[in-house]
Amino acid sequence: MRHIHVIGAGVVGLATALRLQQGGHKVALIDRNGPGEMASRGNAAGIAWTDVAPLASKGIWRKIPGWLLDPLGPLSVRPAYALKILPWMLRFSRASLPDKLKNSVLGKAAINKASLPAWERLWQASGTRHHVFMKGCLEVYTEQSQIEGVRSEWQKQRDHGIEVQELTGDEIRELEPDFSEHVVGGALVPGWMTVDDPHALCLSLAQEFERNGGKILKSSVSHVQPQGDHIVLHREGEEQILSDHVVIACGAWSKTLAAQLGDKVPLETERGYNTTFSEPNVALKHAVMVPGLGFAVTQLSHGLRIGGAVEFGGLEMEANWKRADAMAEKASRLLPGLNRENGIRWMGHRPSMPDTLPVIGHSKQSDRVTYAFGHGHHGLTQAAITAELVSDLICGETPKIDCTLYSAQRF
């Protein structure tokens, strides 16, 4: 029996801790904030296993200048952070080149294809299946030219065995009568899964972990140090911990710890915003993506969540709440009956890699340290399969997916 410590109690860390616990290991979670309190708390609640296209894709650079001209648009860079983000942006640019893009598509398609079966196994084992349901996702557009431009992407999804049904604006309104005439068309992806409340799912996973003997330590790890047959965890103001194996799964905060172990990964944070309205006066049957405007709309158990967008501003800058308000304003044009009173705004840090692939694999310095971070917009989607891959790597078994594409040493 190994004594394993998982740093980070977001959905990836929770899923990994449970999987390792099921494998007979003694596992402890360490998180400075508590289970599901950071990026996992405010995501769009989708198990988006149907996605195959990475963010750094062909033609993306033609869209970015227009986005950047709008400080409240789908993508923005805080002026004070522009120089710091430049190296990441250059890598992002290279990731959209044909040879790099091929690996990104292969890696994303492989892990997403395995994501839903892995979640089904975890939901069954943890008794949390009641938090999720298949309602499908509507991808809606406000301009016909956008639809013509995205048809090739829909075909790529079909090529990977994913059902995509193109719909007219009227057909979308038959499914969701609250949409206005601004919606001119789009598509239905029936296989999309939705979580009733991402934070509630995290708390349920944490409760199951503790019920089976797992420990959750509210603490901050400042340094990870390989030492012989152990890993020493240095904590701020607390005693050191000796561990047989450590998993680093602390999202956007993983970069510093990985660097200590010789892996200078180009990890950045995409700051995402949302607002959840408890009495929205509209009720959606499907998850909704609005790619042209850069946000999603999700019906949760406790309200309607409108959020998304990408802002590069690091981990320390204050939130720009105008971005959340702008998305809610745009959503009200599509959903004219939306009641925007008493909304709760939120901002979180997505841990993003320039090639849209996560970091899963052993550290350069020690195979007693395994990485599980950098999932970007797909942390919830890829959490369960990441947990299985990490478990396979730690136990010396052949992973279900070739993890070479996700190695920290790929850069």
XYZ file of C-alpha atoms in Angstrom:
411
model
C 0.000 0.000 0.000
C 1.405 3.365 -1.062
C 0.865 6.578 0.895
C -0.116 9.040 -1.823
C -0.797 12.743 -1.512
C -2.808 14.585 -4.167
C -2.172 18.336 -4.236
C -5.350 20.037 -5.370
C -8.976 19.210 -4.518
C -10.655 20.439 -7.663
C -12.614 17.951 -9.729
C -9.421 16.476 -11.266
C -7.761 16.012 -7.883
C -10.930 14.588 -6.320
C -11.448 12.091 -9.135
C -7.792 11.062 -8.950
C -7.851 10.630 -5.178
C -10.960 8.440 -5.394
C -9.494 6.285 -8.152
C -6.267 5.747 -6.220
C -8.243 4.989 -3.081
C -10.247 2.376 -4.974
C -6.917 0.832 -5.988
C -6.075 0.140 -2.361
C -3.758 3.070 -1.650
C -3.829 5.306 1.399
C -4.619 8.719 -0.025
C -4.767 12.267 1.311
C -5.879 15.412 -0.511
C -4.195 18.743 0.161
C -5.843 22.007 -0.847
C -5.549 25.482 0.601
C -9.215 26.310 -0.065
C -11.156 23.062 0.198
C -12.893 20.704 -2.257
C -14.155 22.295 -5.457
C -13.656 25.862 -4.295
C -11.664 27.258 -7.219
C -12.080 26.688 -10.985
C -14.248 23.610 -10.429
C -16.866 25.647 -8.570
C -17.954 27.910 -11.394
C -17.523 26.000 -14.643
C -20.211 25.657 -17.308
C -21.211 22.197 -15.996
C -20.731 20.319 -19.265
C -19.194 16.888 -19.846
C -18.086 18.057 -23.301
C -16.669 14.755 -24.534
C -17.998 15.586 -28.015
C -15.387 18.325 -28.549
C -12.494 17.412 -30.845
C -11.106 20.767 -32.049
C -8.363 22.405 -29.955
C -8.546 26.131 -29.267
C -5.341 26.659 -31.268
C -6.849 25.641 -34.584
C -6.573 26.626 -38.233
C -7.683 30.193 -38.824
C -7.953 31.153 -35.153
C -5.501 34.008 -35.614
C -7.817 35.721 -38.109
C -10.420 36.042 -35.343
C -8.182 37.169 -32.483
C -7.443 40.767 -33.635
C -11.161 41.511 -33.837
C -11.747 40.006 -30.409
C -8.915 42.021 -28.872
C -10.381 45.270 -30.158
C -13.386 44.645 -27.914
C -12.251 44.869 -24.248
C -15.404 42.990 -23.229
C -15.336 40.482 -26.093
C -14.658 36.718 -26.131
C -10.895 37.157 -25.657
C -8.969 39.964 -24.004
C -5.545 40.664 -22.539
C -5.178 42.993 -19.591
C -2.674 45.692 -20.702
C -0.451 45.208 -17.661
C -0.157 41.496 -18.528
C 0.541 41.805 -22.259
C 4.309 41.253 -22.110
C 3.999 38.344 -19.692
C 1.530 36.493 -21.908
C 3.532 37.023 -25.131
C 5.634 33.791 -24.871
C 2.442 31.765 -24.311
C 0.785 33.452 -27.291
C 3.755 32.578 -29.511
C 3.475 28.932 -28.477
C -0.272 29.143 -29.094
C 0.466 30.411 -32.595
C 2.848 27.521 -33.287
C 0.265 25.043 -31.973
C -2.080 26.053 -34.810
C 0.443 25.011 -37.504
C -0.501 21.815 -39.401
C 2.063 19.450 -37.845
C 1.377 20.628 -34.284
C -2.379 20.813 -34.834
C -2.481 17.169 -35.899
C -1.094 16.054 -32.529
C -3.466 18.354 -30.667
C -6.495 16.930 -32.468
C -5.323 13.350 -31.893
C -4.657 14.014 -28.211
C -7.893 15.856 -27.553
C -10.073 13.407 -29.466
C -8.499 10.427 -27.698
C -8.921 11.737 -24.162
C -12.411 13.118 -24.758
C -13.600 9.883 -26.357
C -12.536 8.020 -23.218
C -13.955 10.657 -20.862
C -17.608 9.632 -20.700
C -17.015 5.891 -20.091
C -14.527 6.840 -17.359
C -17.083 9.132 -15.737
C -19.715 6.393 -15.880
C -17.342 4.131 -13.937
C -16.622 6.858 -11.381
C -20.270 7.874 -10.973
C -21.219 4.259 -10.337
C -18.359 3.634 -7.909
C -18.936 6.869 -5.966
C -22.731 6.950 -5.997
C -22.809 10.354 -7.717
C -24.660 9.478 -10.950
C -27.656 11.549 -9.797
C -25.685 14.761 -10.404
C -25.568 14.316 -14.189
C -27.990 13.853 -17.046
C -27.882 13.740 -20.831
C -29.802 16.704 -22.220
C -27.712 17.513 -25.274
C -26.137 20.810 -26.255
C -27.386 23.413 -28.682
C -24.738 25.378 -30.553
C -26.441 28.588 -31.682
C -25.414 31.394 -34.025
C -26.669 34.893 -34.787
C -25.219 35.160 -38.309
C -25.617 32.794 -41.253
C -21.979 33.323 -42.256
C -20.881 31.854 -38.923
C -22.841 28.681 -39.650
C -21.281 28.340 -43.082
C -17.842 28.676 -41.483
C -18.424 26.028 -38.822
C -19.896 23.241 -40.950
C -16.438 21.771 -41.549
C -15.937 21.527 -37.759
C -19.243 19.709 -37.387
C -18.102 17.264 -40.064
C -14.889 16.611 -38.132
C -17.004 15.688 -35.127
C -19.070 13.330 -37.277
C -15.843 11.793 -38.581
C -15.057 10.904 -34.952
C -18.448 9.212 -34.562
C -20.186 12.118 -32.822
C -23.759 12.942 -33.793
C -24.298 16.552 -34.895
C -27.674 17.696 -36.256
C -27.753 21.016 -38.101
C -30.875 23.053 -37.286
C -32.544 26.201 -38.561
C -33.438 29.037 -36.226
C -37.092 27.954 -36.190
C -36.116 24.371 -35.383
C -34.022 25.624 -32.458
C -36.984 27.662 -31.191
C -39.149 24.542 -31.359
C -36.721 22.970 -28.885
C -36.170 26.152 -26.842
C -39.112 28.600 -27.265
C -37.426 31.292 -25.142
C -34.911 32.087 -27.902
C -35.457 35.248 -29.945
C -35.322 35.715 -33.717
C -31.660 36.737 -33.315
C -30.850 33.007 -33.374
C -30.656 32.139 -37.078
C -29.474 28.538 -36.780
C -27.006 26.135 -35.278
C -26.721 22.493 -34.319
C -27.792 19.972 -31.706
C -25.178 17.626 -30.215
C -27.335 15.034 -28.409
C -24.476 13.231 -26.618
C -23.459 16.178 -24.431
C -23.864 15.591 -20.684
C -24.661 18.259 -18.084
C -23.988 18.351 -14.337
C -26.733 19.772 -12.124
C -24.210 21.750 -10.030
C -20.418 21.353 -10.465
C -19.671 22.393 -6.890
C -22.236 19.976 -5.487
C -20.661 17.158 -7.522
C -17.251 18.034 -6.059
C -18.641 17.991 -2.516
C -20.282 14.610 -3.126
C -16.992 13.179 -4.415
C -15.195 14.608 -1.365
C -17.746 13.080 0.999
C -17.331 9.672 -0.634
C -13.557 9.992 -0.397
C -13.715 10.801 3.323
C -16.335 8.120 3.980
C -13.845 5.557 2.664
C -11.082 6.770 4.968
C -9.468 9.505 2.894
C -8.142 12.649 4.541
C -8.550 16.201 3.241
C -5.952 18.636 4.577
C -6.564 22.365 4.253
C -3.017 23.484 3.664
C -0.708 25.148 1.127
C 2.252 23.256 -0.370
C 5.148 25.553 -1.222
C 7.743 23.016 -2.367
C 7.862 19.415 -3.607
C 11.247 17.759 -2.997
C 12.241 14.222 -4.059
C 14.369 12.631 -1.334
C 15.411 9.009 -1.727
C 12.384 6.735 -1.603
C 10.067 9.544 -0.563
C 8.776 12.935 -1.608
C 8.960 15.723 0.945
C 6.121 18.220 0.899
C 6.966 21.579 2.427
C 3.916 23.422 3.714
C 3.614 27.069 4.613
C 3.819 27.400 8.400
C 3.242 23.681 9.015
C 5.188 20.454 9.402
C 6.657 18.729 6.382
C 4.957 15.631 5.002
C 6.715 12.489 3.760
C 4.894 10.738 0.935
C 5.515 7.643 -1.166
C 4.033 9.359 -4.209
C 2.637 12.794 -5.022
C 0.149 13.887 -7.666
C 0.228 17.559 -8.630
C -3.303 18.514 -9.649
C -3.619 22.098 -8.472
C -4.687 23.604 -11.774
C -3.277 27.000 -12.689
C -1.101 26.924 -9.559
C 0.785 23.802 -10.724
C 3.362 25.679 -12.791
C 5.615 26.647 -9.876
C 5.704 23.149 -8.411
C 6.465 21.603 -11.812
C 9.332 24.059 -12.333
C 10.875 22.918 -9.038
C 10.996 19.431 -10.557
C 12.709 20.508 -13.770
C 9.607 20.883 -15.942
C 9.126 24.422 -17.258
C 5.651 23.932 -18.663
C 3.998 26.856 -20.527
C 0.971 26.862 -18.247
C -1.187 29.989 -18.139
C -4.478 30.940 -16.610
C -7.450 31.854 -18.759
C -9.639 33.872 -16.443
C -13.291 32.927 -16.998
C -16.350 34.830 -15.768
C -19.979 33.944 -15.186
C -23.187 35.060 -13.529
C -25.760 32.663 -12.066
C -29.343 33.930 -11.892
C -31.516 32.179 -9.300
C -34.838 33.407 -10.788
C -34.067 33.806 -14.511
C -37.670 33.641 -15.763
C -36.509 31.357 -18.586
C -35.927 27.613 -18.441
C -33.671 25.793 -20.890
C -33.924 22.095 -21.626
C -30.465 21.953 -23.240
C -27.023 23.283 -22.524
C -26.301 26.144 -24.939
C -23.048 27.264 -26.523
C -22.825 30.602 -28.354
C -19.383 30.332 -30.024
C -19.678 33.535 -32.021
C -20.119 35.565 -28.844
C -17.867 33.443 -26.621
C -20.191 32.269 -23.859
C -22.355 29.382 -22.681
C -25.737 29.193 -20.968
C -26.505 26.299 -18.630
C -29.587 25.471 -16.591
C -28.347 24.337 -13.160
C -30.291 23.060 -10.182
C -30.029 26.468 -8.519
C -30.391 28.814 -11.485
C -29.266 29.788 -14.962
C -25.515 30.239 -15.452
C -24.195 32.529 -18.205
C -20.451 32.567 -18.593
C -17.300 31.879 -20.536
C -14.903 34.157 -22.414
C -11.124 34.254 -22.035
C -9.138 36.933 -20.233
C -5.385 36.816 -19.800
C -4.462 38.649 -16.627
C -2.594 36.192 -14.434
C -3.461 34.937 -10.983
C -3.208 38.157 -9.000
C -5.114 40.923 -10.796
C -8.542 41.934 -9.571
C -11.566 40.739 -11.510
C -13.097 42.904 -14.225
C -16.778 42.319 -13.500
C -17.797 44.252 -16.610
C -16.934 41.094 -18.549
C -19.547 39.061 -16.679
C -22.120 41.822 -17.139
C -21.366 42.045 -20.868
C -22.055 38.334 -21.377
C -25.347 38.584 -19.498
C -26.308 41.572 -21.660
C -25.534 39.644 -24.859
C -27.470 36.623 -23.578
C -30.531 38.798 -22.960
C -30.688 39.585 -26.679
C -31.017 35.877 -27.381
C -33.279 35.277 -24.363
C -35.413 38.446 -24.131
C -37.395 37.101 -21.176
C -34.272 36.759 -19.010
C -34.586 38.311 -15.554
C -31.117 39.646 -14.707
C -31.839 40.688 -11.142
C -29.991 39.182 -8.165
C -27.281 37.490 -10.207
C -24.222 36.087 -8.442
C -21.000 36.859 -10.346
C -17.902 34.662 -10.278
C -14.414 34.607 -11.756
C -12.096 31.596 -11.907
C -8.736 30.534 -13.333
C -8.682 27.881 -16.048
C -5.269 26.132 -16.227
C -4.493 26.286 -19.927
C -1.779 24.947 -22.186
C -1.120 26.503 -25.619
C -1.851 23.234 -27.468
C -5.112 22.614 -25.514
C -3.792 19.305 -24.167
C -3.426 18.617 -20.435
C -0.233 17.605 -18.675
C -0.490 13.976 -17.540
C 2.648 12.005 -16.723
C 5.650 11.719 -14.434
C 7.890 14.634 -13.591
C 11.331 14.939 -15.158
C 13.092 14.655 -11.819
C 11.223 11.759 -10.211
C 8.682 9.143 -11.248
C 7.316 9.417 -7.721
C 5.683 12.679 -8.789
C 2.888 12.555 -11.373
C 1.214 15.517 -13.042
C -2.509 15.974 -13.668
C -3.166 19.582 -14.637
C -3.607 22.004 -17.545
C -7.050 20.839 -18.724
C -8.188 24.306 -19.770
C -11.908 24.341 -20.592
C -12.190 20.561 -20.114
C -11.284 19.943 -16.483
C -14.736 18.603 -15.641
C -14.919 16.625 -18.880
C -11.512 14.963 -18.553
C -11.308 14.509 -14.772
C -12.340 10.856 -14.565
C -10.183 9.609 -17.430
C -7.236 11.633 -16.099
C -7.701 9.856 -12.774
C -7.546 6.462 -14.488
C -4.446 7.401 -16.480
C -2.666 8.675 -13.366
C -3.573 5.501 -11.491
C -2.202 3.357 -14.340
C 1.049 5.327 -14.398
C 1.550 5.118 -10.648
C 0.823 1.389 -10.577
C 3.144 0.666 -13.501
C 0.313 -0.454 -15.770
C -0.072 0.424 -19.436
C -2.403 3.456 -19.621
C -5.648 3.157 -21.566
C -4.390 6.001 -23.771
C -0.834 6.675 -24.918
C 0.198 9.518 -22.588
C 3.136 10.662 -24.711
C 1.099 13.536 -26.139
C 0.350 14.773 -22.619
C 3.868 14.585 -21.229
C 5.313 17.655 -19.536
C 8.468 17.046 -21.556
C 6.698 17.561 -24.911
C 7.780 21.208 -25.032
